[in-house]
PDB file of C-alpha atoms in Angstrom:
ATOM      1  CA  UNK A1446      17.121  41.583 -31.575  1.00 84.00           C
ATOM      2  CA  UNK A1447      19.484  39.805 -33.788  1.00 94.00           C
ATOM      3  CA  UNK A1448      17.656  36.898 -36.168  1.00 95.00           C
ATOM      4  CA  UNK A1449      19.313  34.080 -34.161  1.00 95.00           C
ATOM      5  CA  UNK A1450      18.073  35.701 -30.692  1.00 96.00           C
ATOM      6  CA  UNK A1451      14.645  35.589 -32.340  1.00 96.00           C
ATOM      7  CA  UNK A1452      14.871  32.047 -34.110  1.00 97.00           C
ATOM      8  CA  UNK A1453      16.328  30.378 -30.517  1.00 97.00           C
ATOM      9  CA  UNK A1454      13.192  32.630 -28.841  1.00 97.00           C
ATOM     10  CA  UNK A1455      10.477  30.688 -31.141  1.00 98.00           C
ATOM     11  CA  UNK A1456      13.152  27.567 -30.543  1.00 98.00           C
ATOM     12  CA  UNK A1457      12.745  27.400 -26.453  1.00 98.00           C
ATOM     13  CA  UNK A1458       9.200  29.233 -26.722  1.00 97.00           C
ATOM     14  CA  UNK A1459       7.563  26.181 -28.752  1.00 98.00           C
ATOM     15  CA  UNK A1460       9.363  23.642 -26.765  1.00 98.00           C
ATOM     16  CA  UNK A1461       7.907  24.823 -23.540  1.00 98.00           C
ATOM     17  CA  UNK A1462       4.387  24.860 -25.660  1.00 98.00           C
ATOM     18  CA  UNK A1463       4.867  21.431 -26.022  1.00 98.00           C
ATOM     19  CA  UNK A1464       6.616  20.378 -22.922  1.00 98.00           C
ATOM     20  CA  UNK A1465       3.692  21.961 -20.725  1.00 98.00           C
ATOM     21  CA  UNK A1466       0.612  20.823 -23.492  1.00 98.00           C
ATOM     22  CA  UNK A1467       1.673  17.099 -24.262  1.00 98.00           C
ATOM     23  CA  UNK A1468       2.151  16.723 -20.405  1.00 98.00           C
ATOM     24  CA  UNK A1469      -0.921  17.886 -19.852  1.00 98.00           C
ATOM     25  CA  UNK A1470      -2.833  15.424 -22.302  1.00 98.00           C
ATOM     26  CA  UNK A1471      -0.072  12.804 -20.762  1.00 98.00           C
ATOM     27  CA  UNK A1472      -1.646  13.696 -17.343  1.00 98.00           C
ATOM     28  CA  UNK A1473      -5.323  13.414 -18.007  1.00 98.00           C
ATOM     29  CA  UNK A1474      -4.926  10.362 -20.235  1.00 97.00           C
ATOM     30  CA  UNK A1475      -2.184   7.864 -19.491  1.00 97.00           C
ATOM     31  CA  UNK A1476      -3.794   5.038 -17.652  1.00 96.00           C
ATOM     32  CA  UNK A1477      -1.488   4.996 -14.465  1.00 96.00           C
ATOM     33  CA  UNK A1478      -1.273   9.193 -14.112  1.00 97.00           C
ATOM     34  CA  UNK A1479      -2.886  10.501 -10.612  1.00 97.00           C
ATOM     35  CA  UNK A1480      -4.940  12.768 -13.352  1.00 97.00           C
ATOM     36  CA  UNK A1481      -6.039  10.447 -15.827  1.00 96.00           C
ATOM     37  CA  UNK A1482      -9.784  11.838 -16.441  1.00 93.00           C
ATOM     38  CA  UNK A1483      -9.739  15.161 -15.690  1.00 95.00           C
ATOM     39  CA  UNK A1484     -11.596  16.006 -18.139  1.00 95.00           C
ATOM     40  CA  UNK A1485     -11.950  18.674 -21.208  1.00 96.00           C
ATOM     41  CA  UNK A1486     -12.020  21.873 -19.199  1.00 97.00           C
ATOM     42  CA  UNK A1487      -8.652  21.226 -17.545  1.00 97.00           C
ATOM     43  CA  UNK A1488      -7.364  20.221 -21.212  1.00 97.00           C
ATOM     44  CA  UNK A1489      -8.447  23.498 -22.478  1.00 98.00           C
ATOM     45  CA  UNK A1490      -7.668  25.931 -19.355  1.00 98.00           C
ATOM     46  CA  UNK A1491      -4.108  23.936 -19.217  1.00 98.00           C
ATOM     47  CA  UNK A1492      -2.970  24.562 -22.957  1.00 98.00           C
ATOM     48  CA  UNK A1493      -4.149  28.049 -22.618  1.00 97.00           C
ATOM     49  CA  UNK A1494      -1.792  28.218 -19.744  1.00 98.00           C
ATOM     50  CA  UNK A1495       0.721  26.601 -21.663  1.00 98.00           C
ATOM     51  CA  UNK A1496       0.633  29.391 -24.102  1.00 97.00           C
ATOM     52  CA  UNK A1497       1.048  31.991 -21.701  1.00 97.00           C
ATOM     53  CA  UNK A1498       3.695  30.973 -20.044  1.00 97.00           C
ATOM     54  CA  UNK A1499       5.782  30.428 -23.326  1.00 97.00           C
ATOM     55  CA  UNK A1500       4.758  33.880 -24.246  1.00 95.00           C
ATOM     56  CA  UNK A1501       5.797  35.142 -21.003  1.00 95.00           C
ATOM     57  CA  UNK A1502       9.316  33.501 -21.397  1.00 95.00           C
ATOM     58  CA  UNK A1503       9.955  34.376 -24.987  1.00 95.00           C
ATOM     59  CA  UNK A1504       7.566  37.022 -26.036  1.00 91.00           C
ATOM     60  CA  UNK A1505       9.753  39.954 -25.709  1.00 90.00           C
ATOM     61  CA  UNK A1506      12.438  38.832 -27.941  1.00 93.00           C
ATOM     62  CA  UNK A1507      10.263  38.602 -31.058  1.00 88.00           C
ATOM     63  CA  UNK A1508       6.406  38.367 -30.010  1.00 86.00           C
ATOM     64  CA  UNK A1509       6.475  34.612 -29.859  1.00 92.00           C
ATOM     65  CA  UNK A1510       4.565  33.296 -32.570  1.00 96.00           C
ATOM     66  CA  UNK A1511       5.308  29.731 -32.075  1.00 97.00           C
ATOM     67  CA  UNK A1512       3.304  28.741 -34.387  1.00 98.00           C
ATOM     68  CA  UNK A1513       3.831  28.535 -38.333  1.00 97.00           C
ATOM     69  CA  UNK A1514       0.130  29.588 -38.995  1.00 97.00           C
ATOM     70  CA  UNK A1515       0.560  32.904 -37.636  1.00 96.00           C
ATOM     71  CA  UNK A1516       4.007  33.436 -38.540  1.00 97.00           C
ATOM     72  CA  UNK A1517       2.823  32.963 -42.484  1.00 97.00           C
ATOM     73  CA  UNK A1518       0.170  35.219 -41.917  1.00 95.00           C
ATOM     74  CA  UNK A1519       2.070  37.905 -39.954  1.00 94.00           C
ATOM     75  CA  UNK A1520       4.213  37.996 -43.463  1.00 96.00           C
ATOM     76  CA  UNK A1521       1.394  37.933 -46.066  1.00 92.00           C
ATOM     77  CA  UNK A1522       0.256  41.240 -44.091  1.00 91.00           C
ATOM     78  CA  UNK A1523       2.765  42.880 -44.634  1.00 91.00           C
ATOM     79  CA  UNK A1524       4.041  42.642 -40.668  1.00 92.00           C
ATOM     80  CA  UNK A1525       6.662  40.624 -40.723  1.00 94.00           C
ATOM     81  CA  UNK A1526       9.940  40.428 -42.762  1.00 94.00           C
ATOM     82  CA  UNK A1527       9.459  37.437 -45.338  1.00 96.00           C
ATOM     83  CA  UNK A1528      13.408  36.302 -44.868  1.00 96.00           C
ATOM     84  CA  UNK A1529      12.392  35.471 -41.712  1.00 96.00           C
ATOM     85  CA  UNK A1530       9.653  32.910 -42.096  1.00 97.00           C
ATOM     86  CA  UNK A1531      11.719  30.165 -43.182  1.00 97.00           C
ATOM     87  CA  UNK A1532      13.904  30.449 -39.595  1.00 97.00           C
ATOM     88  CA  UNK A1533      10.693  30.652 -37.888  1.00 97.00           C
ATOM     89  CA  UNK A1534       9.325  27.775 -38.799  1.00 98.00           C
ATOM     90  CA  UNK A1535      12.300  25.639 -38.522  1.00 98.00           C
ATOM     91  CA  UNK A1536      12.640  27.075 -35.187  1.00 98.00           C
ATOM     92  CA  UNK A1537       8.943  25.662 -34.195  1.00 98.00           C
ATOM     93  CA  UNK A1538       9.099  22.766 -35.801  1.00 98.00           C
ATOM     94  CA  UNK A1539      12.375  21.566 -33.775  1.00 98.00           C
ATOM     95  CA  UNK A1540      11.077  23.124 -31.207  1.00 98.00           C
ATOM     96  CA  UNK A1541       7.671  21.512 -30.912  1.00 98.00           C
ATOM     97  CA  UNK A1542       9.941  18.442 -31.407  1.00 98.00           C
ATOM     98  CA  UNK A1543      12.137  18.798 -28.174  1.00 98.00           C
ATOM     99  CA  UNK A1544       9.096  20.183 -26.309  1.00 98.00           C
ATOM    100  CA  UNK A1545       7.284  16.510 -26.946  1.00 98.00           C
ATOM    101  CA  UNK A1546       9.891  14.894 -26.161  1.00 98.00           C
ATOM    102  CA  UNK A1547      11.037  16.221 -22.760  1.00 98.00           C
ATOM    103  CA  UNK A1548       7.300  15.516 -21.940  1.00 98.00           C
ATOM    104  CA  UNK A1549       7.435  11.696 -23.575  1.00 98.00           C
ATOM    105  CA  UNK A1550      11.013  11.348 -20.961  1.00 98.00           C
ATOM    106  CA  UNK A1551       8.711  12.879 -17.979  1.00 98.00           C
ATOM    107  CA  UNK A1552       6.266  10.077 -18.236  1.00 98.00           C
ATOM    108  CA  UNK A1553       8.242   6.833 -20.248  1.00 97.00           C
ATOM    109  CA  UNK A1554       7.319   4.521 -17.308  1.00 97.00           C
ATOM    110  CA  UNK A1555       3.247   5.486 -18.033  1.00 97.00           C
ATOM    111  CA  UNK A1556       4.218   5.302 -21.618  1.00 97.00           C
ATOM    112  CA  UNK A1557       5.236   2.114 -21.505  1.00 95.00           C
ATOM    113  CA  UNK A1558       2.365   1.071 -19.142  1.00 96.00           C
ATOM    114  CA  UNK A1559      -0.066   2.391 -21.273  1.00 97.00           C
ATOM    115  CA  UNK A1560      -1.848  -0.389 -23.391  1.00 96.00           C
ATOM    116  CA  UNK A1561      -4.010   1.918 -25.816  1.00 96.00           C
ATOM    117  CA  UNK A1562      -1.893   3.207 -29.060  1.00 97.00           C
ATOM    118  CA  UNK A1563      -4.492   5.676 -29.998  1.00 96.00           C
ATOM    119  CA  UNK A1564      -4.013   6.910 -26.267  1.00 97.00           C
ATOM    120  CA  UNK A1565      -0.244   7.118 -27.189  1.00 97.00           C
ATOM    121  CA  UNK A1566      -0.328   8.878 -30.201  1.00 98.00           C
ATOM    122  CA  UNK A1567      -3.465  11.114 -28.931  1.00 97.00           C
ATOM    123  CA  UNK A1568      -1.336  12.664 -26.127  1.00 98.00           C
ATOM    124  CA  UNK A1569       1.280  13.887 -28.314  1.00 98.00           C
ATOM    125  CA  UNK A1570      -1.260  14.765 -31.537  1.00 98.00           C
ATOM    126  CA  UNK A1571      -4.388  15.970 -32.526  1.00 98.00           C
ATOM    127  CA  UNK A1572      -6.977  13.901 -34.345  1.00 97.00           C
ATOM    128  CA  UNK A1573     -10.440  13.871 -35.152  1.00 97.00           C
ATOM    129  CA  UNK A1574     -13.911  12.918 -33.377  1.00 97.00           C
ATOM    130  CA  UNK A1575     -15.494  12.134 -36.685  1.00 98.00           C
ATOM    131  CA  UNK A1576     -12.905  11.439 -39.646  1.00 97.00           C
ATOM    132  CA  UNK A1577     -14.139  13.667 -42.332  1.00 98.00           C
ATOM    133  CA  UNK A1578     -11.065  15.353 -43.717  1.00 98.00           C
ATOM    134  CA  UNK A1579     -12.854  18.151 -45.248  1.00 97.00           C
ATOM    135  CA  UNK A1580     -14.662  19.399 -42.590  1.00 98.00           C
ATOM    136  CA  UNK A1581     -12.285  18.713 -40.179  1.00 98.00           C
ATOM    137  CA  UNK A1582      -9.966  21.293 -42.318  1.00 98.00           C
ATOM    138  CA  UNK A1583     -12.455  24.141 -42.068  1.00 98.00           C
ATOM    139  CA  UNK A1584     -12.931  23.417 -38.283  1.00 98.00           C
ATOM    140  CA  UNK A1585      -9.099  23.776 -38.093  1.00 98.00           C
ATOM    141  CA  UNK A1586      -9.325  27.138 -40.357  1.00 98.00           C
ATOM    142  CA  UNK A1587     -12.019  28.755 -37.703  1.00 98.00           C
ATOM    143  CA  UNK A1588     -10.306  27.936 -34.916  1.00 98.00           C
ATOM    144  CA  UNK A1589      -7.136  29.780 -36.357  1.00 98.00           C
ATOM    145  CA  UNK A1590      -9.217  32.149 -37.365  1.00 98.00           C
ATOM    146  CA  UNK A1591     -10.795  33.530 -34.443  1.00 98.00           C
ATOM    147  CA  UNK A1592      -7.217  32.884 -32.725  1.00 97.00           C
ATOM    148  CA  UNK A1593      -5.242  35.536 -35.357  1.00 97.00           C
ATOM    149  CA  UNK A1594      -8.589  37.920 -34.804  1.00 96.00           C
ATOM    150  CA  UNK A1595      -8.091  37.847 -30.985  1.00 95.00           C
ATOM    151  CA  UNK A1596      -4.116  37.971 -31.298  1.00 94.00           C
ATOM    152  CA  UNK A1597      -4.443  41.320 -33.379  1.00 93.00           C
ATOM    153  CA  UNK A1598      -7.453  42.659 -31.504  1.00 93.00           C
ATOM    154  CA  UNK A1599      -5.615  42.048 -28.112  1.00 91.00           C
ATOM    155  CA  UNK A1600      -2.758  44.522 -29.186  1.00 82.00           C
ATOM    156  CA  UNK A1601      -4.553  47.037 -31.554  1.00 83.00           C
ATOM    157  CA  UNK A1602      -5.549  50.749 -30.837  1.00 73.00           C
ATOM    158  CA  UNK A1603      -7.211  52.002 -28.373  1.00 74.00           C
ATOM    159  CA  UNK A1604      -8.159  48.599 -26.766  1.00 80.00           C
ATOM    160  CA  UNK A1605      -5.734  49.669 -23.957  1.00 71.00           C
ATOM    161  CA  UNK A1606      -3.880  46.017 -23.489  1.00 80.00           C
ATOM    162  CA  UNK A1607      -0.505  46.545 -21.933  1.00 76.00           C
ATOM    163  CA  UNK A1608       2.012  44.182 -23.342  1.00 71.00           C
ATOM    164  CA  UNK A1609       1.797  42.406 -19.681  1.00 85.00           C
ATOM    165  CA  UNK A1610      -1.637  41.403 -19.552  1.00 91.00           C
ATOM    166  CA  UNK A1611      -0.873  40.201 -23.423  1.00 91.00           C
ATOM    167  CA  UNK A1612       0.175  36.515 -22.946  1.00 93.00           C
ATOM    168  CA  UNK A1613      -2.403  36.115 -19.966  1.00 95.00           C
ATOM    169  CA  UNK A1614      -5.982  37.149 -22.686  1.00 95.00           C
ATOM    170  CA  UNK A1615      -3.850  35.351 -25.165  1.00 95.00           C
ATOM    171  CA  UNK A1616      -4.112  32.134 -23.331  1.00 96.00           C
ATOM    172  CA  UNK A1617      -7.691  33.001 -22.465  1.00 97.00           C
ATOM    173  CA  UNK A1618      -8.235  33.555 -25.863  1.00 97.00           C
ATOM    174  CA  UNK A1619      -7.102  29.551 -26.089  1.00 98.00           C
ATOM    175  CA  UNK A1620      -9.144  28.339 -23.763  1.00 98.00           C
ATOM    176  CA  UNK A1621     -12.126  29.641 -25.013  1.00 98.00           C
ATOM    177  CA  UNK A1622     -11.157  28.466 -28.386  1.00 98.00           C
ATOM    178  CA  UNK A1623     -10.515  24.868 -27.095  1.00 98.00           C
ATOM    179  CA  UNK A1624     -13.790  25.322 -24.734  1.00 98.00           C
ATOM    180  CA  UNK A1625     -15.903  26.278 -28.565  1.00 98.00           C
ATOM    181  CA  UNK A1626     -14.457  24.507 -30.953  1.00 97.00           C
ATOM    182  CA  UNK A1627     -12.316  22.172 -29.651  1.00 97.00           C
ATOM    183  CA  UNK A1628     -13.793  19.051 -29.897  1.00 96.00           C
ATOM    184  CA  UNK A1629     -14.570  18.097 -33.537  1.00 97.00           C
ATOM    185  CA  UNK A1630     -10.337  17.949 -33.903  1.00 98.00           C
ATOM    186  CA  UNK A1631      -8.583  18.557 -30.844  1.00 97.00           C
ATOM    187  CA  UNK A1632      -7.852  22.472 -31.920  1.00 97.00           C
ATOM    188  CA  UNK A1633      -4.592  21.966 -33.171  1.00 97.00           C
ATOM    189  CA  UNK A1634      -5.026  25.698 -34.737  1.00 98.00           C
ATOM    190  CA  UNK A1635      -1.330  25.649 -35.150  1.00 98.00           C
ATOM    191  CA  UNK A1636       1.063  23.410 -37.372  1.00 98.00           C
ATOM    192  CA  UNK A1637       3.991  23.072 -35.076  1.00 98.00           C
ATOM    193  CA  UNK A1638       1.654  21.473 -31.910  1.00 98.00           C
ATOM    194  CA  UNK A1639       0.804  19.081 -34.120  1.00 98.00           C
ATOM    195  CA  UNK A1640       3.640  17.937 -36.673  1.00 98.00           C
ATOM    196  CA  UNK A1641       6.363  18.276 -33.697  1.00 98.00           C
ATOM    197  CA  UNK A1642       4.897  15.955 -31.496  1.00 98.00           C
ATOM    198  CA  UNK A1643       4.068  13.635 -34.509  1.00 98.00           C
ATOM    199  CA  UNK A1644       7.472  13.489 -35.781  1.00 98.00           C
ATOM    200  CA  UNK A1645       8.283  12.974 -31.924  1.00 98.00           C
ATOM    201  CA  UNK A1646       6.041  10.074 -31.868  1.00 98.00           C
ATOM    202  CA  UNK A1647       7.356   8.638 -35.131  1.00 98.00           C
ATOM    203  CA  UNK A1648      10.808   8.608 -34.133  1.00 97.00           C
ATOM    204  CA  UNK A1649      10.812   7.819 -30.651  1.00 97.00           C
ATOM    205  CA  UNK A1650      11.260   4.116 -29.119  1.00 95.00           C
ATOM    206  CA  UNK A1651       7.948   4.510 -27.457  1.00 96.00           C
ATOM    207  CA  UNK A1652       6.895   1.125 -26.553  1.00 94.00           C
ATOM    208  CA  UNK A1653       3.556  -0.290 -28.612  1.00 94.00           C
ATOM    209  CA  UNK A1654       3.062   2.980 -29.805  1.00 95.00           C
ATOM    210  CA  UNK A1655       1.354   2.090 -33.156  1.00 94.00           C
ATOM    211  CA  UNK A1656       0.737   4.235 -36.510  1.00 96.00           C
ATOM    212  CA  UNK A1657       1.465   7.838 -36.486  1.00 97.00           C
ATOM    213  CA  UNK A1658      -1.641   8.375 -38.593  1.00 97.00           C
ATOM    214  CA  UNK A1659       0.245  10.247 -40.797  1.00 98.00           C
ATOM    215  CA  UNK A1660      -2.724   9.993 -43.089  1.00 97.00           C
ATOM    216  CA  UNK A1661      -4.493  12.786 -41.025  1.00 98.00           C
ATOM    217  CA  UNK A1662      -1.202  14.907 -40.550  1.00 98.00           C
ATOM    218  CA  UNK A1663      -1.889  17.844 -43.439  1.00 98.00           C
ATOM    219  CA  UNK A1664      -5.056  18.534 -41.789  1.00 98.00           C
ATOM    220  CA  UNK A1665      -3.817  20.248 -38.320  1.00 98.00           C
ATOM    221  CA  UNK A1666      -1.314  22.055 -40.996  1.00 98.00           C
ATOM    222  CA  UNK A1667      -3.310  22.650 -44.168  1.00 98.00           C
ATOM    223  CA  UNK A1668      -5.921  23.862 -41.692  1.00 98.00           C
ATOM    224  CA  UNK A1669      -4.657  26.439 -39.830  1.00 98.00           C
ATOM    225  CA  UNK A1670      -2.663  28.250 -42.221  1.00 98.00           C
ATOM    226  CA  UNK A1671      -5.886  28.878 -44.102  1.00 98.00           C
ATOM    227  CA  UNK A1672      -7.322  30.374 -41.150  1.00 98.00           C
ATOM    228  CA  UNK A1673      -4.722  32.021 -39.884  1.00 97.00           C
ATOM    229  CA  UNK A1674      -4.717  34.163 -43.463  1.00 97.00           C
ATOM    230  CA  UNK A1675      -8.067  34.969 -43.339  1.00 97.00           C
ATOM    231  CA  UNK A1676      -8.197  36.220 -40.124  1.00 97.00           C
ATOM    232  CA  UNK A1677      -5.661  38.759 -40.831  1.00 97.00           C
ATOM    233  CA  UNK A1678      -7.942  39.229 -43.568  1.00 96.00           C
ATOM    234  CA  UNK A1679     -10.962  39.601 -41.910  1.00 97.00           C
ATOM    235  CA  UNK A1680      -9.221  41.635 -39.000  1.00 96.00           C
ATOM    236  CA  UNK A1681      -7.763  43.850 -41.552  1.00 94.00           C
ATOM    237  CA  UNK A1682     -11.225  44.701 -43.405  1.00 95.00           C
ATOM    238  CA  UNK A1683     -13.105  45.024 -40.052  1.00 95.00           C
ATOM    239  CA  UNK A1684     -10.317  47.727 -38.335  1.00 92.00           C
ATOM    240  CA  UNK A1685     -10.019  49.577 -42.188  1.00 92.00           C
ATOM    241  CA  UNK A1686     -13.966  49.989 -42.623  1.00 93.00           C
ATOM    242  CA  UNK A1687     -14.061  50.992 -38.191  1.00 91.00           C
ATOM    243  CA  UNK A1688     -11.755  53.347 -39.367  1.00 86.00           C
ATOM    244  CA  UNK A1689     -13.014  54.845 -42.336  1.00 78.00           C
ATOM    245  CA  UNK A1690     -16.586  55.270 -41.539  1.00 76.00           C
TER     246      UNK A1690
END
């Protein structure tokens, strides 16, 4: 695949992220939705959905990373081309972007209807349950962590995953994450889910929408990218010593 075909794949791949998780939070929280309160397990089972599906559409282009995290870690190991990185994460940045947005146009009239800015901003980013910045960072960087060790485990050796049934344990592999240790931060455990839809919410007319909290915003990046380095790290030791012994 050409580097264009694999920088529009992480492009439309993140926006359909976003498109499909924003519009699930918009369902389960906007005051007015026919799903408001569904509740946690349909938040996590929903993104992890979300993530297939995107995977499913763009994933054999370039693997669909859609998400910076991974993308910086897939280079640091030595598995991806380092010219590429900066394209990627353009790519899901704009794309995470668009994807919020489509999702803010799908439900403007519930938007608008919807009294609560922390509801406004908290269906389009992640924030905290308890605001305690350092702690919320190493709950980000375990998430990620156990995300990049399932990623890699999914497709290595002898595990016998065939790149079909990839996208669908992937999204499992979401869930369960969101089910674990989801709910001290929301489980951003990816830069572009959060800082798309937070530059959406900046710069959209959404009515009584509020502060961005952009206090909060390096977290859900800062986060992940740590994790997402050590699990290659940690994946990387575990396979080499499995192997050597």
């Amino acid at each position: 695949m050409t580097t264009t075909a694999m920088y529009l794949a992480e492009f439309v791949g993140t926006a359909l992220l976003l498109l499909l998780g924003n519009g699930i939070n918009m369902t389960l929280s906007l005051r007015k939705s026919f799903g408001k309160g569904g509740g946690w397990s349909v938040t996590c089972i929903g993104w992890g959905m979300a993530v297939t599906m995107s995977a499913y559409l763009t994933g054999w282009v370039n693997g669909a990373h859609l998400n910076p995290a991974l993308s910086i870690a897939m280079v640091l190991s030595g598995r991806m081309d380092a010219a590429l990185l900066p394209g990627y994460i353009i790519a899901q940045i704009l794309g995470g972007i668009f994807g919020a947005t489509l999702a803010y146009l799908a439900y403007k009239d519930l938007m608008d209807d919807e009294p609560e800015a922390g509801t406004k901003l908290g269906v389009f980013s992640t924030g905290p349950a308890i605001d305690h910045k350092p702690w919320n960072v190493v709950t980000e960087a375990i998430g990620t962590a156990v995300l990049v060790i399932g990623i890699l485990a999914i497709g290595y050796g002898a595990n016998g995953v065939s790149g079909g049934m990839g996208p669908f344990l992937v999204g499992m592999l979401i869930c369960v994450i969101g089910m674990a240790l989801g709910g001290a931060t929301g489980f951003a455990i990816n830069p572009a889910r959060d800082l798309g839809p937070r530059i959406a919410h900046a710069i959209l007319p959404i009515k009584g929408k509020g502060s961005s909290n952009w206090q909060y915003a390096w977290v859900p990046i800062v986060g992940p990218i740590i994790g997402a380095v050590l699990g290659v790290v940690i994946f990387d030791l575990f396979a080499a010593a499995c192997v050597g012994i």
